[in-house]
Amino acid sequence: KNSLPQIFDYQKKAICHIDTSITSYDYYKPEAMELYRNDVNRAISTYALSTNGRTLVLFMSIDELNRSFDIVAPFLQSHDILPLKQNGSSLEEIREFNRNEYSVLFGVDRFWSGVDFPGSTLSQVIITKAPNPALSNPLIAHQKLWDPQFMQVKYPIYGRLRIKQGFGRLIRSINDKGGVIILDSRYEFNPWFSYHLGELPLEVLYTH
């Protein structure tokens, strides 16, 4: 198929790693979920500290965002990094994130695709979970009910598009550079998830 050339040199400007040390997300196992959340909070704290903020953290649910924010925010504050989280349209938080390089912004929903942060205020994007839409979503549930091939053929497309959008938050101008960290170890062994990575403009590395 034909495609337009990339505007940005992602090979030189960006890296993308999957942290395989994170306990696998499993909503039906409370013990695994506790370990997963602890691992995610540890990773956000470590990676955000390494870049002195300058980090956008993307979640798939407001509940998980709030859980993580409540734990990580005091740690960031103790290291003079300002924690911010999405609040409605979050215009004030967006302005503050743009003003203050030493900040971390926690976001969900439109933050995957509807915001731009060119310049040094954003050097790192952390994606906390594979962005598959919830099966309880009415649109997803309807398609699953009426299309027997939906889960195998169409459902993975949603996650593939969303992770490309999330990755796209990192490089928004010719001088931008940085890293994308994905905190979902299922990408290492589950082909449904690894399919998401096919349209990213650089090689994705796996690291413990």
Tab-separated table of C-alpha atoms in Angstrom:
chain	number	residue	atom	x	y	z
A	1	LYS	CA	0.000	0.000	0.000
A	2	ASN	CA	1.109	3.596	-0.556
A	3	SER	CA	1.824	5.924	2.331
A	4	LEU	CA	3.193	9.422	2.790
A	5	PRO	CA	6.746	9.774	4.140
A	6	GLN	CA	7.166	10.512	7.853
A	7	ILE	CA	7.635	14.177	8.756
A	8	PHE	CA	9.706	13.336	11.849
A	9	ASP	CA	12.810	11.155	12.127
A	10	TYR	CA	11.463	8.822	14.797
A	11	GLN	CA	14.509	6.555	14.628
A	12	LYS	CA	16.687	9.394	15.938
A	13	LYS	CA	14.116	11.326	17.969
A	14	ALA	CA	12.246	8.632	19.901
A	15	ILE	CA	12.418	5.293	21.649
A	16	CYS	CA	9.596	2.958	22.639
A	17	HIS	CA	10.012	0.298	25.315
A	18	ILE	CA	7.657	-2.221	26.886
A	19	ASP	CA	8.458	-2.827	30.547
A	20	THR	CA	8.156	-6.610	30.921
A	21	SER	CA	8.704	-6.467	34.686
A	22	ILE	CA	5.096	-5.329	35.203
A	23	THR	CA	2.740	-8.000	36.569
A	24	SER	CA	0.243	-8.962	33.858
A	25	TYR	CA	-3.069	-7.122	34.036
A	26	ASP	CA	-5.889	-9.537	34.922
A	27	TYR	CA	-9.124	-7.886	36.036
A	28	TYR	CA	-10.581	-11.212	37.255
A	29	LYS	CA	-7.744	-11.901	39.717
A	30	PRO	CA	-7.679	-9.424	42.625
A	31	GLU	CA	-4.214	-10.529	43.774
A	32	ALA	CA	-2.770	-9.985	40.309
A	33	MET	CA	-4.452	-6.587	40.058
A	34	GLU	CA	-2.917	-5.469	43.346
A	35	LEU	CA	0.531	-6.492	42.107
A	36	TYR	CA	-0.102	-4.838	38.738
A	37	ARG	CA	-1.118	-1.540	40.341
A	38	ASN	CA	1.888	-1.587	42.664
A	39	ASP	CA	4.194	-2.230	39.710
A	40	VAL	CA	2.596	0.553	37.657
A	41	ASN	CA	2.910	3.055	40.498
A	42	ARG	CA	6.549	2.091	41.049
A	43	ALA	CA	7.277	2.436	37.335
A	44	ILE	CA	5.558	5.824	36.983
A	45	SER	CA	7.495	7.126	39.993
A	46	THR	CA	10.818	5.811	38.685
A	47	TYR	CA	10.442	6.976	35.096
A	48	ALA	CA	8.985	10.376	35.979
A	49	LEU	CA	11.779	11.019	38.456
A	50	SER	CA	14.398	10.110	35.839
A	51	THR	CA	13.102	12.876	33.538
A	52	ASN	CA	12.327	15.401	36.315
A	53	GLY	CA	8.679	15.316	35.286
A	54	ARG	CA	8.011	16.213	31.640
A	55	THR	CA	5.733	13.153	31.530
A	56	LEU	CA	2.216	12.408	30.304
A	57	VAL	CA	0.697	9.275	31.855
A	58	LEU	CA	-2.217	7.750	29.921
A	59	PHE	CA	-4.899	5.550	31.482
A	60	MET	CA	-7.915	3.720	30.101
A	61	SER	CA	-10.210	4.408	33.063
A	62	ILE	CA	-10.693	7.295	35.456
A	63	ASP	CA	-10.844	4.836	38.367
A	64	GLU	CA	-7.349	3.504	37.650
A	65	LEU	CA	-6.105	7.055	37.100
A	66	ASN	CA	-7.379	8.195	40.501
A	67	ARG	CA	-5.996	5.111	42.268
A	68	SER	CA	-2.559	5.706	40.827
A	69	PHE	CA	-2.568	9.478	41.293
A	70	ASP	CA	-3.390	9.193	44.993
A	71	ILE	CA	-0.347	6.959	45.545
A	72	VAL	CA	2.184	8.568	43.202
A	73	ALA	CA	1.385	12.278	43.750
A	74	PRO	CA	2.973	12.534	47.244
A	75	PHE	CA	6.162	10.892	45.950
A	76	LEU	CA	6.407	13.349	43.064
A	77	GLN	CA	5.755	16.302	45.357
A	78	SER	CA	8.533	15.151	47.688
A	79	HIS	CA	10.916	15.482	44.722
A	80	ASP	CA	9.645	18.937	43.668
A	81	ILE	CA	7.692	17.555	40.702
A	82	LEU	CA	4.156	18.882	40.287
A	83	PRO	CA	1.489	16.149	39.856
A	84	LEU	CA	-1.520	17.139	37.734
A	85	LYS	CA	-4.546	15.093	36.773
A	86	GLN	CA	-7.328	15.483	34.275
A	87	ASN	CA	-10.411	17.175	35.663
A	88	GLY	CA	-13.227	17.566	33.176
A	89	SER	CA	-11.951	19.577	30.219
A	90	SER	CA	-8.790	20.109	32.302
A	91	LEU	CA	-7.885	23.378	30.577
A	92	GLU	CA	-6.130	24.753	33.644
A	93	GLU	CA	-4.112	21.549	34.119
A	94	ILE	CA	-3.104	21.625	30.441
A	95	ARG	CA	-1.942	25.236	30.761
A	96	GLU	CA	0.021	24.445	33.916
A	97	PHE	CA	1.658	21.409	32.308
A	98	ASN	CA	2.735	23.594	29.393
A	99	ARG	CA	4.103	26.255	31.759
A	100	ASN	CA	5.895	23.980	34.210
A	101	GLU	CA	8.418	21.509	32.792
A	102	TYR	CA	8.801	19.853	36.183
A	103	SER	CA	5.332	18.317	36.162
A	104	VAL	CA	3.541	15.051	35.419
A	105	LEU	CA	0.065	15.016	33.885
A	106	PHE	CA	-2.252	12.025	34.400
A	107	GLY	CA	-4.889	11.737	31.672
A	108	VAL	CA	-7.600	9.563	30.157
A	109	ASP	CA	-9.987	9.632	27.166
A	110	ARG	CA	-9.228	12.622	24.902
A	111	PHE	CA	-5.717	12.965	26.306
A	112	TRP	CA	-4.776	10.041	24.054
A	113	SER	CA	-5.437	12.107	20.929
A	114	GLY	CA	-6.905	15.539	21.646
A	115	VAL	CA	-3.998	17.422	23.235
A	116	ASP	CA	-0.606	18.620	21.977
A	117	PHE	CA	2.458	19.495	24.056
A	118	PRO	CA	5.271	20.529	21.702
A	119	GLY	CA	8.585	21.513	23.204
A	120	SER	CA	10.502	20.497	26.312
A	121	THR	CA	7.455	20.271	28.581
A	122	LEU	CA	6.871	16.699	27.337
A	123	SER	CA	9.745	14.245	26.959
A	124	GLN	CA	8.037	11.035	28.012
A	125	VAL	CA	4.698	9.298	27.507
A	126	ILE	CA	3.771	6.413	29.797
A	127	ILE	CA	0.959	4.129	28.644
A	128	THR	CA	-0.214	2.143	31.636
A	129	LYS	CA	-2.276	-0.535	29.886
A	130	ALA	CA	-3.029	-1.921	26.448
A	131	PRO	CA	-5.767	0.411	25.151
A	132	ASN	CA	-8.427	-2.158	24.359
A	133	PRO	CA	-11.950	-0.746	24.795
A	134	ALA	CA	-14.051	-2.260	27.568
A	135	LEU	CA	-16.325	-5.098	26.454
A	136	SER	CA	-19.088	-3.409	28.464
A	137	ASN	CA	-18.979	-0.445	26.079
A	138	PRO	CA	-22.430	-0.453	24.358
A	139	LEU	CA	-20.911	-0.051	20.891
A	140	ILE	CA	-18.469	-2.915	21.464
A	141	ALA	CA	-21.121	-5.133	23.062
A	142	HIS	CA	-23.498	-4.566	20.134
A	143	GLN	CA	-20.876	-5.416	17.522
A	144	LYS	CA	-19.763	-8.475	19.456
A	145	LEU	CA	-23.359	-9.701	19.633
A	146	TRP	CA	-24.089	-9.390	15.913
A	147	ASP	CA	-20.726	-10.086	14.309
A	148	PRO	CA	-19.280	-13.553	15.103
A	149	GLN	CA	-15.880	-12.456	13.730
A	150	PHE	CA	-15.796	-9.176	15.622
A	151	MET	CA	-13.383	-10.191	18.411
A	152	GLN	CA	-10.902	-11.760	16.006
A	153	VAL	CA	-11.062	-9.256	13.139
A	154	LYS	CA	-12.337	-5.839	14.225
A	155	TYR	CA	-11.824	-5.557	17.994
A	156	PRO	CA	-7.990	-5.403	17.819
A	157	ILE	CA	-8.213	-2.438	15.434
A	158	TYR	CA	-9.481	-0.200	18.250
A	159	GLY	CA	-6.385	-0.837	20.372
A	160	ARG	CA	-4.072	-0.501	17.383
A	161	LEU	CA	-5.453	2.950	16.575
A	162	ARG	CA	-5.461	4.135	20.183
A	163	ILE	CA	-1.859	3.160	20.896
A	164	LYS	CA	-0.764	4.935	17.720
A	165	GLN	CA	-2.598	8.031	18.946
A	166	GLY	CA	-1.005	7.779	22.386
A	167	PHE	CA	2.443	7.389	20.869
A	168	GLY	CA	1.734	10.429	18.714
A	169	ARG	CA	1.536	12.716	21.765
A	170	LEU	CA	5.332	12.520	22.112
A	171	ILE	CA	6.610	14.132	18.903
A	172	ARG	CA	4.624	17.218	17.913
A	173	SER	CA	7.336	19.469	16.453
A	174	ILE	CA	10.560	19.021	14.530
A	175	ASN	CA	12.730	19.529	17.645
A	176	ASP	CA	10.813	17.188	19.972
A	177	LYS	CA	12.415	14.006	21.255
A	178	GLY	CA	11.788	11.506	24.019
A	179	GLY	CA	10.505	8.086	24.957
A	180	VAL	CA	7.289	6.094	25.157
A	181	ILE	CA	7.071	3.484	27.911
A	182	ILE	CA	4.295	0.864	27.855
A	183	LEU	CA	3.535	-0.758	31.219
A	184	ASP	CA	1.781	-3.890	29.945
A	185	SER	CA	3.850	-7.063	29.813
A	186	ARG	CA	1.135	-8.877	27.847
A	187	TYR	CA	2.600	-7.358	24.692
A	188	GLU	CA	5.531	-9.744	25.056
A	189	PHE	CA	3.535	-12.968	24.716
A	190	ASN	CA	0.003	-12.203	23.486
A	191	PRO	CA	-0.379	-11.759	19.689
A	192	TRP	CA	-3.647	-9.845	20.168
A	193	PHE	CA	-1.650	-7.149	21.885
A	194	SER	CA	1.505	-7.254	19.767
A	195	TYR	CA	-0.747	-6.565	16.758
A	196	HIS	CA	-1.240	-3.072	18.222
A	197	LEU	CA	2.395	-2.199	17.578
A	198	GLY	CA	2.419	-2.776	13.828
A	199	GLU	CA	1.807	0.825	12.788
A	200	LEU	CA	4.223	2.507	15.179
A	201	PRO	CA	6.976	4.272	13.222
A	202	LEU	CA	9.904	2.582	14.992
A	203	GLU	CA	10.985	-0.713	16.501
A	204	VAL	CA	9.497	-1.447	19.912
A	205	LEU	CA	11.938	-2.961	22.412
A	206	TYR	CA	11.173	-5.236	25.338
A	207	THR	CA	13.093	-4.747	28.568
A	208	HIS	CA	12.903	-5.928	32.167
